[in-house]
Coordinates of C-alpha atoms in Angstrom, one line a residue:
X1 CA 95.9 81.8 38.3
X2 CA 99.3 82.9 40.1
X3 CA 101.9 84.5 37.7
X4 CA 105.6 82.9 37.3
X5 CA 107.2 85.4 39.3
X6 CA 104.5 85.3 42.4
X7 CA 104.4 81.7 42.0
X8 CA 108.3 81.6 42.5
X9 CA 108.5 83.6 45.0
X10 CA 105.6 81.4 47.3
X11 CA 108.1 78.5 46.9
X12 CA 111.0 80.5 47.8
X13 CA 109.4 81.5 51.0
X14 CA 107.9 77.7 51.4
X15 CA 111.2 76.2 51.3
X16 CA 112.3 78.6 53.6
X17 CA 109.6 77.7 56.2
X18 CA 108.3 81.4 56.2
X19 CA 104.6 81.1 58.2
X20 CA 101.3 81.1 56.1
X21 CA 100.6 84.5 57.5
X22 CA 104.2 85.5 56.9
X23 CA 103.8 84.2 53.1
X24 CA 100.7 86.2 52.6
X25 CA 101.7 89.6 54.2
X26 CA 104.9 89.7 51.9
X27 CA 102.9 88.3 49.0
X28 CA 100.3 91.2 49.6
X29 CA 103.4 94.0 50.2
X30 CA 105.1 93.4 46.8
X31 CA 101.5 92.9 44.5
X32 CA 100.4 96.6 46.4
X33 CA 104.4 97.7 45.3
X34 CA 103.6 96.4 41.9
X35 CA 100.4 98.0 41.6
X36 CA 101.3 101.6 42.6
X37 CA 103.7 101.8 39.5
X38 CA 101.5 100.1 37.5
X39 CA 104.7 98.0 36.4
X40 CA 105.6 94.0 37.4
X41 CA 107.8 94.4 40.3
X42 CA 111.2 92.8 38.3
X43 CA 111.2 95.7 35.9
X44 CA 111.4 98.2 39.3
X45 CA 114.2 99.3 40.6
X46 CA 115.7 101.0 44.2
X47 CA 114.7 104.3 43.2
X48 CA 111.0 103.2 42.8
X49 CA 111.5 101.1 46.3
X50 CA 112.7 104.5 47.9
X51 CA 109.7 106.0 46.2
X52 CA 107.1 104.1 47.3
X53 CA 108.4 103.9 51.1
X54 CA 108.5 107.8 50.7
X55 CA 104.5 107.4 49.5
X56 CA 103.7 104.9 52.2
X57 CA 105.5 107.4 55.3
X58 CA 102.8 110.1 53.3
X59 CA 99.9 108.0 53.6
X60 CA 100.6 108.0 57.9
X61 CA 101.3 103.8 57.6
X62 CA 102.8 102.9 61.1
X63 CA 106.4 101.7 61.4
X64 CA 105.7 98.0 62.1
X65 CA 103.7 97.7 59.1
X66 CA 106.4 100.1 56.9
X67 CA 108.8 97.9 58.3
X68 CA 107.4 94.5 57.4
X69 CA 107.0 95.9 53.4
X70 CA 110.9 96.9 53.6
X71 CA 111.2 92.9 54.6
X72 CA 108.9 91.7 51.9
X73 CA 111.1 94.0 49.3
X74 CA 114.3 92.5 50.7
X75 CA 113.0 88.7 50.1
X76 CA 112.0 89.4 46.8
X77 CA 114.7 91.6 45.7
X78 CA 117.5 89.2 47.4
X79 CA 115.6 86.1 47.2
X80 CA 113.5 85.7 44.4
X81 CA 115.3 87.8 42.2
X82 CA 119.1 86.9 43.3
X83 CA 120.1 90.5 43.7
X84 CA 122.2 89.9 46.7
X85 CA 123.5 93.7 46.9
X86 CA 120.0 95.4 47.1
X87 CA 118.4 94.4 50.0
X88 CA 121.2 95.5 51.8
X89 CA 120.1 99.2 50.2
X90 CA 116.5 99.0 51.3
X91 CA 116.6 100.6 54.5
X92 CA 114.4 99.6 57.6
X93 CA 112.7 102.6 59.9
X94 CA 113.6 103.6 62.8
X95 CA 111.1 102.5 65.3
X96 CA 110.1 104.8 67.9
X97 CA 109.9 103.1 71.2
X98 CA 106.1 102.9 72.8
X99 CA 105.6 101.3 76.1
X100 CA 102.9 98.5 75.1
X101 CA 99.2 98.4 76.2
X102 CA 98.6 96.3 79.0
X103 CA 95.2 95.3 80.7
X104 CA 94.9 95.5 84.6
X105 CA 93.0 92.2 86.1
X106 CA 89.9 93.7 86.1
X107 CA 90.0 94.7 82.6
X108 CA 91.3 91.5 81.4
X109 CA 87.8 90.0 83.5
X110 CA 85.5 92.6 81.7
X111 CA 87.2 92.2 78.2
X112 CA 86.5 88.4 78.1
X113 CA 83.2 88.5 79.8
X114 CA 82.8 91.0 77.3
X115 CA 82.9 88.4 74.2
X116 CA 79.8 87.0 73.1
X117 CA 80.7 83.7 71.3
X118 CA 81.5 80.5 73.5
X119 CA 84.2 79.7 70.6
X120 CA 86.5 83.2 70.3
X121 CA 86.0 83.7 74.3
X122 CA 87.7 80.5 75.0
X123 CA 90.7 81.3 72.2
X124 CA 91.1 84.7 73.9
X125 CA 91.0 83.4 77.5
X126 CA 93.3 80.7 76.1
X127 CA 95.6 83.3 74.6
X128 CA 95.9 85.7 77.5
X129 CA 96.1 82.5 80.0
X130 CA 99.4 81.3 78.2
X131 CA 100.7 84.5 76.5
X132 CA 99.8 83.1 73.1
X133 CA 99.9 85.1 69.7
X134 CA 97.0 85.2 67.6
X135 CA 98.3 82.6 65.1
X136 CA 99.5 80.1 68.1
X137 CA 96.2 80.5 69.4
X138 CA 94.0 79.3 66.3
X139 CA 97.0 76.7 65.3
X140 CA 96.3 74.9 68.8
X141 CA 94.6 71.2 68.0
X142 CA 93.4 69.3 70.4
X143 CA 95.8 66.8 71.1
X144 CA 98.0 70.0 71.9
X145 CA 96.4 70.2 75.1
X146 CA 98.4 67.9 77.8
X147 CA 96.1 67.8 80.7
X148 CA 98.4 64.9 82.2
X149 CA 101.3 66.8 81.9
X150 CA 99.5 70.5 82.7
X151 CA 101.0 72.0 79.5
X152 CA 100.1 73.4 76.1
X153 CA 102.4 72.2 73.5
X154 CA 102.4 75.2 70.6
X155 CA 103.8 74.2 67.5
X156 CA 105.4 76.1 64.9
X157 CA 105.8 79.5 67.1
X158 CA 107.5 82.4 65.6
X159 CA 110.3 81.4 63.3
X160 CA 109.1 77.9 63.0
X161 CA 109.9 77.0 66.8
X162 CA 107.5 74.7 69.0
X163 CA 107.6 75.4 72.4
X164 CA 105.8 74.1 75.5
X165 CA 103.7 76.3 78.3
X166 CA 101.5 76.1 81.2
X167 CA 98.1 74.8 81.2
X168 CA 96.7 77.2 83.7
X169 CA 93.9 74.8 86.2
X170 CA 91.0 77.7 85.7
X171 CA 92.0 77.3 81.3
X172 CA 91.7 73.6 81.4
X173 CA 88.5 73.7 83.3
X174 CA 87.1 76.4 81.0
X175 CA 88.4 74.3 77.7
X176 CA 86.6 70.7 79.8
X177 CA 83.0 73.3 79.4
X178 CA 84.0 74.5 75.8
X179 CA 84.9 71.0 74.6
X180 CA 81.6 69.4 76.2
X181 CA 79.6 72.3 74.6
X182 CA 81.5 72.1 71.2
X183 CA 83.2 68.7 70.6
X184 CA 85.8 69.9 68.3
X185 CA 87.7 67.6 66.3
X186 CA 91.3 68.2 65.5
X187 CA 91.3 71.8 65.4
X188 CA 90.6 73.1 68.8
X189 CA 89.5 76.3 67.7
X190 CA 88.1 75.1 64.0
X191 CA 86.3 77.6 61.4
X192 CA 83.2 77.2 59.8
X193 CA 85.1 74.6 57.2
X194 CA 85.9 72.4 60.0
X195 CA 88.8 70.9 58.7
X196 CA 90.6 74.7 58.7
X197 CA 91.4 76.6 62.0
X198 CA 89.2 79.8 62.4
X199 CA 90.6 82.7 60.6
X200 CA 92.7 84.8 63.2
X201 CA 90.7 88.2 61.9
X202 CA 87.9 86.4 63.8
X203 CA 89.4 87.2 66.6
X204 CA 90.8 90.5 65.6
X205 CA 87.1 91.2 64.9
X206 CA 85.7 90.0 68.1
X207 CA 88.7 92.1 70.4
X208 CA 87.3 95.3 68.5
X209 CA 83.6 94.4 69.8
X210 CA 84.4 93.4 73.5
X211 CA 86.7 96.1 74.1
X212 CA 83.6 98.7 73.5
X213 CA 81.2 96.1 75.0
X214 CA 83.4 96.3 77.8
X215 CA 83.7 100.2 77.9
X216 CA 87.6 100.0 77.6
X217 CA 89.5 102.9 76.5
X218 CA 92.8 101.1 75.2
X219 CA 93.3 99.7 72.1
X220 CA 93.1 96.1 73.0
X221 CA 94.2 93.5 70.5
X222 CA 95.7 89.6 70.9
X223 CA 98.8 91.1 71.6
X224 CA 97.7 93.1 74.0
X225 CA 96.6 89.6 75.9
X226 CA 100.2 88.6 75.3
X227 CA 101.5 91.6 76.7
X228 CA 99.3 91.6 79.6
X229 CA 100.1 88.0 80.5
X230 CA 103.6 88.9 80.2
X231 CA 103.3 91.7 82.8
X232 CA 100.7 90.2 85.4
X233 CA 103.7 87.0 85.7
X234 CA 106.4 89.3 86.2
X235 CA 104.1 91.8 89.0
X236 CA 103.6 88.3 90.5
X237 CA 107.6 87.8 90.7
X238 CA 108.1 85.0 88.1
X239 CA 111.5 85.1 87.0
X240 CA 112.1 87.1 83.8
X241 CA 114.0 83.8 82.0
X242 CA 110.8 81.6 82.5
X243 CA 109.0 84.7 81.1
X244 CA 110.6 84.8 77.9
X245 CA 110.7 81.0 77.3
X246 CA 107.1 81.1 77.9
X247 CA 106.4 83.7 75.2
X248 CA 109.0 82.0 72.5
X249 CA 112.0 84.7 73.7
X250 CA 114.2 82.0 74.2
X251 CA 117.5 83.7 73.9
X252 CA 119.1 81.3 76.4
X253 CA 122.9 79.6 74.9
X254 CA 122.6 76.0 76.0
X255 CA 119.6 73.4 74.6
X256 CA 119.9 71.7 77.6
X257 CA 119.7 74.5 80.0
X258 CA 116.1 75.6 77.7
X259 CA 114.9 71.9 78.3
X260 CA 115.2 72.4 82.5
X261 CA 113.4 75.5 82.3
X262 CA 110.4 74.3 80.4
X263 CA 110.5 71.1 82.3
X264 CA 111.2 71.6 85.2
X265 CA 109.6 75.3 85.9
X266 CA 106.6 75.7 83.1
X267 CA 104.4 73.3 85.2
X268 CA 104.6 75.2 88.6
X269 CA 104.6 78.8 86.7
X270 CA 101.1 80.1 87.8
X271 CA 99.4 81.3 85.0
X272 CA 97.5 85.1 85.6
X273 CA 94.7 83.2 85.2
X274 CA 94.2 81.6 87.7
X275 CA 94.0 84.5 89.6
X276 CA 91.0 85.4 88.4
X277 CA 87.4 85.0 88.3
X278 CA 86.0 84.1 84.6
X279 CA 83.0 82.5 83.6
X280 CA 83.4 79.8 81.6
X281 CA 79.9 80.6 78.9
X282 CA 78.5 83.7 77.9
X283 CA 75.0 84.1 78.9
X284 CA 72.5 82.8 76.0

């Protein structure tokens, strides 16, 4: 049974259209804030908020994940509570800059050969071959992929965008096997309750296992895939603008011009997949 204040505070990021995972990650940052004083979170203060980022920063946390706490603190201080002057107070970190992982071809071949289940290689293939993130990638239904049109149409991307990229040739031929070998309904990539998507830890589970299957020494993760995809189009000259609409970057002024790049370009933007040589089922 959910408590007033956690209950108010799911509807308050609900009406703002905050993602599921988004939802649960703040949720999860303010109940482990709560639990560390022992206290309900209302009855703490700034001083226990700059306590208990000087107790994460101790316990070696990275800065992405302090970071997203100090934004889980700020909705529920500014939000949920109405104090409108304190998140303003709770400070970010400075991030230091790291130059991301990214796969060469041959890895990205060995990786996904490297994945034993039919079901989480074809989501990883599907996320490397158009630069998905891991929650795009297990949102995807079927009717999302547009074989007439050659495109994948993502729904509610990062902040709450749809967007539309390539259907690489090699992907739809590999998803044509999968679906024939499958036959999923609605969700393309569903979990074991069929009417829910499979749980994106299932493939944060199965990157762990092929990246040592594969004898890679990188820490590889769905990101990674997106980074990788990112880089491979841009070694292969695609233009940096049709990059960053692809991965949901879109920080171009006009609607109009956005709607003649994915239009117009998406469909003849090679994917790095296609370069490649992937089989389509894992052996057995």
């Amino acid at each position: 049974e959910l408590s007033p204040l956690r209950r108010r505070m799911i509807e308050d990021m609900t009406i703002r259209n905050l993602s599921p995972a988004t939802q649960r990650s703040y949720v999860h940052a303010v109940a482990k804030f709560s639990r560390h004083f022992g206290r309900s979170p209302d009855r703490l203060g700034l001083e226990d908020v700059r306590a208990f980022q000087v107790h994460l920063v101790s316990t070696g946390i990275s800065w992405p994940a302090l970071n997203q706490t100090v934004c889980a603190l700020r909705f529920f201080y500014g939000v949920t509570l109405g104090h409108a002057e304190i998140p303003e107070r709770i400070v970010y970190a400075r991030s230091p800059r790291t130059l991301p992982v990214v796969l060469s071809a041959d890895e990205v071949v060995r990786f996904l050969e490297a994945v034993s289940s039919l079901k989480t290689r074809t989501a990883l293939t599907t996320a490397y071959a158009a630069g998905l993130r891991a929650s795009e990638t297990v949102g995807l239904k079927v009717g999302d992929i547009d074989s007439e049109r050659g495109v994948i149409r993502v729904e509610h991307g990062k902040g709450g965008k749809d967007r539309t990229v390539m259907l690489s040739a090699q992907l739809l031929r590999i998803l044509r096997v999968y679906w024939r070998l499958a036959k999923p309904q609605g969700w393309l990539f569903p979990g074991r309750n069929a009417t829910r998507p499979i749980d994106v830890q299932v493939l944060y589970s199965a990157c762990r296992s092929a990246r040592a299957a594969a004898g890679i020494d990188k820490r590889v993760t769905v990101h990674t895939l997106r980074h990788s995809f990112a880089t491979h189009l841009l070694e292969n000259g695609t233009d940096i603008r049709i990059i960053q609409v692809l991965l949901g970057h879109n920080n171009l002024s006009s609607t109009a011009r956005y709607t003649k790049v994915s239009n117009g370009l998406i469909r003849r933007t090679t994917s790095p997949l296609d370069r490649l040589n992937i089989e389509v089922v894992p052996p057995g």
